[in-house]
Short mmCIF file of C-alpha atoms in Angstrom, two decimals:
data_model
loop_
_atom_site.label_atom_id
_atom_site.label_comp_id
_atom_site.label_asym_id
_atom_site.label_seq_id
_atom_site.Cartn_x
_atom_site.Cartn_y
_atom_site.Cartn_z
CA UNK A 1 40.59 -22.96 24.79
CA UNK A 2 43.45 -21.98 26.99
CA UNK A 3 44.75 -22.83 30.47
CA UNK A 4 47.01 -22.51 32.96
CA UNK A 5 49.71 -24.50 33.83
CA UNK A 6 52.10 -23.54 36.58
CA UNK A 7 51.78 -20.13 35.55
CA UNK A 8 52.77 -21.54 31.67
CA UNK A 9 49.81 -20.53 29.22
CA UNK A 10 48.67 -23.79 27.31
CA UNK A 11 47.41 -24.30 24.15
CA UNK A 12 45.41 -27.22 22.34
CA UNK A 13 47.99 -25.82 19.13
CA UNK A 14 46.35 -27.83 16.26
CA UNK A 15 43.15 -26.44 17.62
CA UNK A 16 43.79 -23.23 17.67
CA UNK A 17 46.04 -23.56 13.81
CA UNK A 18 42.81 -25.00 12.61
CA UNK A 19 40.73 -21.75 13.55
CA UNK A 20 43.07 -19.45 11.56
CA UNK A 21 43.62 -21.52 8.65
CA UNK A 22 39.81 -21.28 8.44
CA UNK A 23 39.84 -17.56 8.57
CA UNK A 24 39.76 -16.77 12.29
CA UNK A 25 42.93 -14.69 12.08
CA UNK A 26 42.00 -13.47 15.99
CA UNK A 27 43.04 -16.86 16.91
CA UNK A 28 46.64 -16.63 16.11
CA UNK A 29 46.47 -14.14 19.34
CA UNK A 30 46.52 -17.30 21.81
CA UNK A 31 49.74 -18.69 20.00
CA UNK A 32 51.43 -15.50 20.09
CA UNK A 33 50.71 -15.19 24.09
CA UNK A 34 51.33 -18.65 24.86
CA UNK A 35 55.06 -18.31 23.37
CA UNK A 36 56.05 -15.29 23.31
CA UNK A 37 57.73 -15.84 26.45
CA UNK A 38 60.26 -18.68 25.10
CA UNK A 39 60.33 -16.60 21.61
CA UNK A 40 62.03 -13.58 23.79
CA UNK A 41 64.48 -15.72 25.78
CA UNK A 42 65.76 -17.28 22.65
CA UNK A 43 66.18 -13.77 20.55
CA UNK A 44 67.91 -12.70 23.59
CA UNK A 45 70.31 -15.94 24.08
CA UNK A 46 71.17 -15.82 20.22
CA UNK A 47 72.42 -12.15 20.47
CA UNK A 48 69.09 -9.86 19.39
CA UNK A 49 69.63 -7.64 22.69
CA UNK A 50 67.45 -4.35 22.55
CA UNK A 51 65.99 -5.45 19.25
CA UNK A 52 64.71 -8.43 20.97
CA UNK A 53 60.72 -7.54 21.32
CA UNK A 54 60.99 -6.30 17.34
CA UNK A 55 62.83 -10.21 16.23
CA UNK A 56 60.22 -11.57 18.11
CA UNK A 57 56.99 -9.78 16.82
CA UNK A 58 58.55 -10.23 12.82
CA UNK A 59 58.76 -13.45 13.91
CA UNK A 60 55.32 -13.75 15.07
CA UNK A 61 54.04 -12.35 11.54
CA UNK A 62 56.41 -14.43 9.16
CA UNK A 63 55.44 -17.64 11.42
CA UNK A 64 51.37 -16.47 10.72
CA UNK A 65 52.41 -16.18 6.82
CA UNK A 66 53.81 -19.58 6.38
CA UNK A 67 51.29 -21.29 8.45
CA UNK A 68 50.01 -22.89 5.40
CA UNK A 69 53.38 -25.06 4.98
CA UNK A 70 53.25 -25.62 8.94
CA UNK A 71 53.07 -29.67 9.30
CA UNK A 72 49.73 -31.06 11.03
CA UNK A 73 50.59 -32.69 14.01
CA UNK A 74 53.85 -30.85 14.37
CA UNK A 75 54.94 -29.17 17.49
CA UNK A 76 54.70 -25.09 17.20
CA UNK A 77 57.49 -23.75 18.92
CA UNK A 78 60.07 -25.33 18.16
CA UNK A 79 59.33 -24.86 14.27
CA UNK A 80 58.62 -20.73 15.55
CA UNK A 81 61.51 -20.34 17.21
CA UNK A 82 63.93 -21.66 13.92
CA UNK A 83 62.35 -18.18 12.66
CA UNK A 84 63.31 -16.05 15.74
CA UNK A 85 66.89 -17.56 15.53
CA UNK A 86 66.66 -16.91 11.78
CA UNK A 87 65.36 -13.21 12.38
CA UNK A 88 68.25 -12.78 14.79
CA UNK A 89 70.94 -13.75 12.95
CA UNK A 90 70.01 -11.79 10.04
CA UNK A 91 68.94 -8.56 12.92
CA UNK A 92 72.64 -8.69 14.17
CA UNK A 93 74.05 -9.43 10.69
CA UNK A 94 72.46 -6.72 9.29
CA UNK A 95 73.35 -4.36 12.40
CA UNK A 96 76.76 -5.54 11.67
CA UNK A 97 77.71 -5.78 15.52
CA UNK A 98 77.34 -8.11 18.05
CA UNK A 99 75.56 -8.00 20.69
CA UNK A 100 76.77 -6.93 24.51
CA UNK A 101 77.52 -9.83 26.49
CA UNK A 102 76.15 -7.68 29.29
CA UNK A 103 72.93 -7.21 27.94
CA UNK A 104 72.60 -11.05 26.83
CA UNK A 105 73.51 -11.86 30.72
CA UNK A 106 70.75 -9.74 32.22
CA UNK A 107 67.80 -11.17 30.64
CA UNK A 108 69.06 -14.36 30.77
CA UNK A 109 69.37 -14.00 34.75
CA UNK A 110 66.18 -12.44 34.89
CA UNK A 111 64.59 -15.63 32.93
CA UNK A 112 66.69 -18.04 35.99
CA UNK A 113 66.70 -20.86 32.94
CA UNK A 114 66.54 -24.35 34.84
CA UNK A 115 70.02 -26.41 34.06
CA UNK A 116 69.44 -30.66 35.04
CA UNK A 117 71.96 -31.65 37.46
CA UNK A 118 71.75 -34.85 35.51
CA UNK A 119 73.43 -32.69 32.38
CA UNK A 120 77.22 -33.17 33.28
CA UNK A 121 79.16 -32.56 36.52
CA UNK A 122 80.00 -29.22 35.48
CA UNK A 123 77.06 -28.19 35.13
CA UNK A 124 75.58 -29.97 38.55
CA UNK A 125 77.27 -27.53 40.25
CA UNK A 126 76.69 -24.40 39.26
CA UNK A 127 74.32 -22.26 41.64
CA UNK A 128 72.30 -19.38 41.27
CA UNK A 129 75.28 -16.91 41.58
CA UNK A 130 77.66 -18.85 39.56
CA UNK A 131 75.57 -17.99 36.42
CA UNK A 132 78.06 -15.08 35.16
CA UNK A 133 80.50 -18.09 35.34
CA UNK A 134 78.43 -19.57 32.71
CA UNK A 135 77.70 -17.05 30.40
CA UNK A 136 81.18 -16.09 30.07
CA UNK A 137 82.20 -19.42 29.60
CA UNK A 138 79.48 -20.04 27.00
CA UNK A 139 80.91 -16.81 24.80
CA UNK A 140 83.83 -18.28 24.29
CA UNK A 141 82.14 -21.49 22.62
CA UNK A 142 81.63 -21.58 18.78
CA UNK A 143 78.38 -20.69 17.45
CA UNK A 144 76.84 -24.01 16.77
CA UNK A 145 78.14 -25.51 20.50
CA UNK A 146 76.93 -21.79 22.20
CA UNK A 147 73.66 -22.78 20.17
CA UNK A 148 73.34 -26.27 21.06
CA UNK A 149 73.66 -25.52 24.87
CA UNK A 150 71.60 -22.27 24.91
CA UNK A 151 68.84 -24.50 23.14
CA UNK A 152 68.93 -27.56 25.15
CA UNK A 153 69.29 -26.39 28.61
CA UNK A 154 68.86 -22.36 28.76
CA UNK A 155 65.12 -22.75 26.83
CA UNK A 156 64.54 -25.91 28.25
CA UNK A 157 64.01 -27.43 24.58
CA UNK A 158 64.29 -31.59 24.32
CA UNK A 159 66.65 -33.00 21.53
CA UNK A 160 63.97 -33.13 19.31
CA UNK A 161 63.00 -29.85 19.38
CA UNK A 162 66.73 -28.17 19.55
CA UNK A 163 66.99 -30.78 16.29
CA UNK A 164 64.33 -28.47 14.33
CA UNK A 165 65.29 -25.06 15.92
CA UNK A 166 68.94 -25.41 14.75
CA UNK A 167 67.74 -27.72 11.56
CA UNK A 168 70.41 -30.18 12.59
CA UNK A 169 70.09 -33.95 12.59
CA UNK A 170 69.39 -35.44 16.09
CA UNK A 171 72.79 -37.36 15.61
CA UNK A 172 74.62 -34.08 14.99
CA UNK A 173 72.71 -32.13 18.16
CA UNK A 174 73.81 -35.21 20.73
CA UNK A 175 77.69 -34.74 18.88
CA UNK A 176 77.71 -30.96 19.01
CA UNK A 177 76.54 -30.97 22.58
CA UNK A 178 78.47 -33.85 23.98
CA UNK A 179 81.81 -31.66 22.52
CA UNK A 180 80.33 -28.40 23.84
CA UNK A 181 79.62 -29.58 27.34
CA UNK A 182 83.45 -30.97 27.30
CA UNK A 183 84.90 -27.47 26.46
CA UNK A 184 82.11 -25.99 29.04
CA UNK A 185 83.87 -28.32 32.04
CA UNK A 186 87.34 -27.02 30.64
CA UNK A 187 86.30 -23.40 30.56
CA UNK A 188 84.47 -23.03 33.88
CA UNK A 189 86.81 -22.43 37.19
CA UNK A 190 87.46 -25.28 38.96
CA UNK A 191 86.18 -24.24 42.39
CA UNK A 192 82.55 -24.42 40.04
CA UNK A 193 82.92 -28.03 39.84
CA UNK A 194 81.05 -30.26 42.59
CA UNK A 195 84.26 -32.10 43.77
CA UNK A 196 85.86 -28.76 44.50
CA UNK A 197 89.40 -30.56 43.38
CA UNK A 198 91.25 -27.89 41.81
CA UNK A 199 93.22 -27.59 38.34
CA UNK A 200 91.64 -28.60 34.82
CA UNK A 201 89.97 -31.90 34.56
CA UNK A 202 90.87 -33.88 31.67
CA UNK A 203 88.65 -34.96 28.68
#
């Protein structure tokens, strides 16, 4: 059975894996609407660009393959979107490019992520069109602290969940972030910050 939530399309998820694993393979249709959305915004944020909408549908039909080592009781999209990351990487691996910055902006604008003012002051901040401020800042991150921050606070994702995306240990998600955010408050312009003093702030 499905509902609707705030516009959000919700799921009773061991319900619904149940119904497939029996043989209603017509089921798996309510998972793939249900996240789909989410699946897109992270192929996007992890560089997929154009090939977006193709990541996300091979990641659809590997997810429906392994369904038979998915855990009981486990939550599904967090353990479907490790594959669309995974997809990604190995899309812009094999394209042998990265992505446009451009591109990656634009549908992450479109998706207005929500970022908790309760994050870190640089972050509190940041308005609607200081978000280019962001991106560009977030670019110049390494992959696993550009990962950490686009899981935790561009998808909305809880530590838990950014834990099994990424397959990191909690610990290492609340270390990789804490350093992230840091750089983040180094690299964004001072006038973004909410005490509007200028210059660099120290760690």
């Amino acid at each position: 059975m499905r509902t609707r939530e705030g516009g959000l399309i919700v799921v009773d998820e061991g319900s619904v894996i149940a119904r497939v694993r029996a043989g209603e393979a017509e089921a798996y249709a309510e998972l793939v609407r249900a996240h789909t959305p989410v699946a897109l915004r992270a192929a996007v944020a992890f560089g997929a660009g154009h090939d977006a909408e193709d990541v996300v549908q091979a990641a659809f039909f590997k997810a429906y393959q392994s369904l038979g080592r998915f855990r009981d009781g486990s939550s599904f999209k967090p353990w479907l979107l490790q594959i669309v990351v995974n997809e990604t990487r190995n899309t812009v691996r094999s394209a042998g490019r990265l992505r446009a910055l451009a591109g990656r902006e634009a549908a992450l604008h479109a998706a207005e992520p929500l970022i908790p003012e309760s994050a870190d002051p640089a972050f509190a901040a940041l308005a609607q069109e200081q978000r280019t401020a962001l991106h560009t800042a977030l670019e110049r991150l390494s992959r696993d602290h550009r990962a950490v921050v686009t899981c935790r606070y561009l998808l909305e994702m809880d530590e838990a969940e950014t834990a099994e995306t990424l397959g990191w240990p909690r610990g290492t998600v609340k270390s990789r972030l804490n350093r992230a955010l840091k750089k983040l408050g180094r690299l964004l312009p001072s006038e973004h910050l909410r005490d509007g003093k200028g210059g660099e702030e120290s760690e």
